[in-house]
mmCIF file of C-alpha atoms in Angstrom:
data_model
loop_
_atom_site.group_PDB
_atom_site.id
_atom_site.type_symbol
_atom_site.label_atom_id
_atom_site.label_comp_id
_atom_site.label_asym_id
_atom_site.label_seq_id
_atom_site.Cartn_x
_atom_site.Cartn_y
_atom_site.Cartn_z
ATOM 1 C CA MET E 1 -20.190 -119.770 10.641
ATOM 2 C CA SER E 2 -18.293 -118.141 9.170
ATOM 3 C CA HIS E 3 -18.735 -116.160 6.444
ATOM 4 C CA ASN E 4 -17.128 -115.708 2.600
ATOM 5 C CA ALA E 5 -16.969 -113.592 0.046
ATOM 6 C CA ASP E 6 -20.968 -113.930 -1.383
ATOM 7 C CA ASP E 7 -21.965 -113.149 1.460
ATOM 8 C CA GLU E 8 -20.122 -109.376 1.346
ATOM 9 C CA GLN E 9 -21.072 -109.488 -1.562
ATOM 10 C CA TRP E 10 -24.388 -109.268 -0.298
ATOM 11 C CA MET E 11 -24.370 -107.028 2.019
ATOM 12 C CA ARG E 12 -23.016 -104.291 0.075
ATOM 13 C CA ARG E 13 -25.508 -104.593 -0.868
ATOM 14 C CA ALA E 14 -27.644 -104.347 2.557
ATOM 15 C CA ILE E 15 -25.037 -101.679 2.606
ATOM 16 C CA ALA E 16 -26.197 -99.394 -0.344
ATOM 17 C CA LEU E 17 -30.135 -99.866 1.637
ATOM 18 C CA ALA E 18 -29.342 -98.534 3.945
ATOM 19 C CA ARG E 19 -27.540 -95.777 2.534
ATOM 20 C CA GLU E 20 -31.303 -95.049 0.323
ATOM 21 C CA ALA E 21 -33.252 -95.297 4.584
ATOM 22 C CA GLN E 22 -30.672 -92.533 5.551
ATOM 23 C CA SER E 23 -30.847 -90.549 2.787
ATOM 24 C CA ARG E 24 -34.546 -90.810 4.112
ATOM 25 C CA GLY E 25 -34.389 -90.267 6.819
ATOM 26 C CA GLU E 26 -34.555 -93.087 8.897
ATOM 27 C CA VAL E 27 -33.229 -95.407 10.758
ATOM 28 C CA PRO E 28 -30.118 -96.832 8.065
ATOM 29 C CA VAL E 29 -30.586 -100.762 7.900
ATOM 30 C CA GLY E 30 -30.438 -102.102 4.899
ATOM 31 C CA ALA E 31 -31.759 -106.038 3.870
ATOM 32 C CA VAL E 32 -31.287 -108.465 0.590
ATOM 33 C CA LEU E 33 -32.807 -111.511 1.139
ATOM 34 C CA VAL E 34 -31.147 -113.996 -1.587
ATOM 35 C CA ARG E 35 -31.702 -117.396 -2.945
ATOM 36 C CA ASP E 36 -29.542 -119.442 -5.250
ATOM 37 C CA GLY E 37 -27.510 -116.821 -5.517
ATOM 38 C CA ALA E 38 -29.637 -113.919 -6.699
ATOM 39 C CA VAL E 39 -31.734 -111.286 -4.968
ATOM 40 C CA VAL E 40 -36.012 -112.151 -4.408
ATOM 41 C CA GLY E 41 -36.606 -109.500 -2.038
ATOM 42 C CA GLU E 42 -34.717 -106.508 -0.133
ATOM 43 C CA GLY E 43 -35.995 -103.039 1.184
ATOM 44 C CA TYR E 44 -34.613 -100.978 4.202
ATOM 45 C CA ASN E 45 -36.221 -99.214 7.064
ATOM 46 C CA GLN E 46 -39.135 -97.030 5.815
ATOM 47 C CA PRO E 47 -41.244 -96.957 9.109
ATOM 48 C CA ILE E 48 -41.281 -93.065 9.592
ATOM 49 C CA GLY E 49 -42.051 -92.485 5.979
ATOM 50 C CA SER E 50 -44.760 -95.210 5.633
ATOM 51 C CA CYS E 51 -46.297 -94.644 8.751
ATOM 52 C CA ASP E 52 -45.727 -98.127 9.438
ATOM 53 C CA PRO E 53 -43.906 -99.595 13.183
ATOM 54 C CA THR E 54 -43.446 -103.040 10.677
ATOM 55 C CA ALA E 55 -41.443 -101.305 8.077
ATOM 56 C CA HIS E 56 -38.322 -102.525 9.137
ATOM 57 C CA ALA E 57 -35.260 -103.613 6.525
ATOM 58 C CA GLU E 58 -35.751 -106.778 7.165
ATOM 59 C CA LEU E 59 -39.697 -107.269 6.431
ATOM 60 C CA VAL E 60 -40.138 -104.929 3.747
ATOM 61 C CA ALA E 61 -37.450 -108.066 1.919
ATOM 62 C CA LEU E 62 -39.907 -110.554 3.753
ATOM 63 C CA ARG E 63 -42.671 -109.296 2.314
ATOM 64 C CA GLN E 64 -41.678 -108.845 -1.949
ATOM 65 C CA ALA E 65 -39.962 -111.840 -1.964
ATOM 66 C CA ALA E 66 -43.098 -113.943 -0.014
ATOM 67 C CA ARG E 67 -45.795 -111.768 -3.049
ATOM 68 C CA GLN E 68 -42.706 -112.704 -5.828
ATOM 69 C CA ASP E 69 -43.380 -115.755 -4.957
ATOM 70 C CA ARG E 70 -47.255 -116.196 -4.505
ATOM 71 C CA ASN E 71 -45.693 -118.169 -0.510
ATOM 72 C CA TYR E 72 -45.458 -116.977 2.430
ATOM 73 C CA ARG E 73 -43.012 -119.537 3.377
ATOM 74 C CA LEU E 74 -38.723 -118.343 1.763
ATOM 75 C CA PRO E 75 -36.797 -121.742 1.807
ATOM 76 C CA ASP E 76 -33.697 -121.715 0.534
ATOM 77 C CA THR E 77 -33.247 -118.455 1.702
ATOM 78 C CA THR E 78 -30.316 -115.598 3.079
ATOM 79 C CA LEU E 79 -31.504 -112.773 4.292
ATOM 80 C CA TYR E 80 -28.503 -110.134 4.428
ATOM 81 C CA VAL E 81 -29.119 -106.855 6.643
ATOM 82 C CA THR E 82 -27.188 -104.659 7.702
ATOM 83 C CA VAL E 83 -27.931 -105.187 12.056
ATOM 84 C CA GLU E 84 -28.870 -107.662 15.055
ATOM 85 C CA PRO E 85 -32.382 -108.724 14.341
ATOM 86 C CA CYS E 86 -35.095 -107.230 16.926
ATOM 87 C CA SER E 87 -37.609 -109.059 17.995
ATOM 88 C CA MET E 88 -39.965 -108.385 16.485
ATOM 89 C CA CYS E 89 -38.117 -110.246 12.222
ATOM 90 C CA ALA E 90 -36.486 -112.601 14.159
ATOM 91 C CA GLY E 91 -40.094 -113.953 14.516
ATOM 92 C CA ALA E 92 -39.901 -113.224 10.761
ATOM 93 C CA LEU E 93 -37.646 -115.085 9.583
ATOM 94 C CA VAL E 94 -38.278 -118.374 12.236
ATOM 95 C CA HIS E 95 -41.740 -118.062 10.135
ATOM 96 C CA ALA E 96 -40.638 -117.035 7.184
ATOM 97 C CA ARG E 97 -38.085 -120.391 6.659
ATOM 98 C CA VAL E 98 -35.282 -118.460 6.233
ATOM 99 C CA ALA E 99 -32.178 -120.468 6.371
ATOM 100 C CA ARG E 100 -30.272 -118.581 7.524
ATOM 101 C CA LEU E 101 -28.701 -115.009 8.568
ATOM 102 C CA VAL E 102 -26.358 -112.908 8.142
ATOM 103 C CA PHE E 103 -25.615 -109.978 9.544
ATOM 104 C CA GLY E 104 -23.406 -106.898 9.833
ATOM 105 C CA ALA E 105 -23.417 -104.662 13.069
ATOM 106 C CA SER E 106 -25.145 -106.299 17.184
ATOM 107 C CA GLU E 107 -27.158 -103.981 17.836
ATOM 108 C CA PRO E 108 -26.402 -103.800 21.412
ATOM 109 C CA ARG E 109 -29.754 -102.386 22.698
ATOM 110 C CA ALA E 110 -32.524 -104.779 21.050
ATOM 111 C CA GLY E 111 -30.300 -106.875 19.200
ATOM 112 C CA ALA E 112 -32.428 -110.227 19.315
ATOM 113 C CA VAL E 113 -30.681 -112.910 17.915
ATOM 114 C CA GLU E 114 -26.870 -112.617 20.080
ATOM 115 C CA SER E 115 -26.905 -109.693 22.137
ATOM 116 C CA GLN E 116 -30.345 -110.000 24.125
ATOM 117 C CA LEU E 117 -32.376 -112.772 23.378
ATOM 118 C CA SER E 118 -30.973 -115.326 21.050
ATOM 119 C CA LEU E 119 -34.535 -116.320 19.763
ATOM 120 C CA LEU E 120 -32.872 -118.122 16.982
ATOM 121 C CA SER E 121 -31.027 -120.427 19.092
ATOM 122 C CA ARG E 122 -34.241 -121.487 20.424
ATOM 123 C CA ASP E 123 -35.414 -124.648 20.865
ATOM 124 C CA PHE E 124 -38.916 -123.949 21.088
ATOM 125 C CA TYR E 125 -39.090 -123.099 16.831
ATOM 126 C CA ASN E 126 -40.706 -125.365 14.770
ATOM 127 C CA HIS E 127 -37.845 -124.439 12.216
ATOM 128 C CA ARG E 128 -33.759 -123.355 12.907
ATOM 129 C CA VAL E 129 -31.870 -120.162 11.099
ATOM 130 C CA ALA E 130 -28.374 -120.648 10.343
ATOM 131 C CA VAL E 131 -26.586 -117.176 12.115
ATOM 132 C CA THR E 132 -23.709 -116.078 10.729
ATOM 133 C CA GLY E 133 -22.223 -112.321 12.538
ATOM 134 C CA ALA E 134 -20.329 -109.334 11.864
ATOM 135 C CA VAL E 135 -19.741 -109.307 8.271
ATOM 136 C CA LEU E 136 -18.508 -105.872 7.709
ATOM 137 C CA ALA E 137 -19.555 -105.110 11.054
ATOM 138 C CA ALA E 138 -17.284 -101.929 11.345
ATOM 139 C CA GLU E 139 -18.450 -100.811 8.716
ATOM 140 C CA CYS E 140 -22.262 -101.389 8.604
ATOM 141 C CA GLY E 141 -21.482 -100.571 12.926
ATOM 142 C CA GLN E 142 -20.829 -96.350 11.525
ATOM 143 C CA LEU E 143 -23.332 -95.827 9.656
ATOM 144 C CA MET E 144 -25.706 -96.931 12.074
ATOM 145 C CA LYS E 145 -23.203 -94.457 14.833
ATOM 146 C CA ASP E 146 -23.197 -91.596 12.172
ATOM 147 C CA PHE E 147 -26.692 -90.952 11.604
ATOM 148 C CA PHE E 148 -27.488 -90.920 15.225
ATOM 149 C CA ALA E 149 -24.022 -88.744 15.719
ATOM 150 C CA HIS E 150 -26.084 -86.072 13.227
ATOM 151 C CA LYS E 151 -29.467 -86.706 14.459
ATOM 152 C CA ARG E 152 -27.802 -84.818 18.516
ATOM 153 C CA ALA E 153 -25.446 -82.416 16.841
ATOM 154 C CA LYS E 154 -29.377 -81.290 14.484
ATOM 155 C CA ARG E 155 -30.334 -80.986 18.776
#
């Protein structure tokens, strides 16, 4: 699926959230959940600060939206995330019934959407999530490269 100008606008918001994660010493991943042109949830990586291994940006955004909607199902939404989701987050998208995923940079080692497991294209799930990848991929990927280069240089 190809992307459009709205996708770039929302990805820029996700990038701003990723920068917030980075400023807090977290891996720079940001996520924005949108329905009908409005944010219904957003988040950034915070497993270190929250002592919660499930506090990935995607799950933080889904939790916020679910609380706001008072429903664990989030139909007709699009999740924008700066990095290809892991298996935990991909599964959460299916369970939440998110309609569409838009991600920035691929995650060659642990990406579960296209790079490794292709979970969202499997036919055993009872829900399909449309996927658009590589939106502002260079900028999203550079955030990750810079973060890890900085961490390695500090050692």
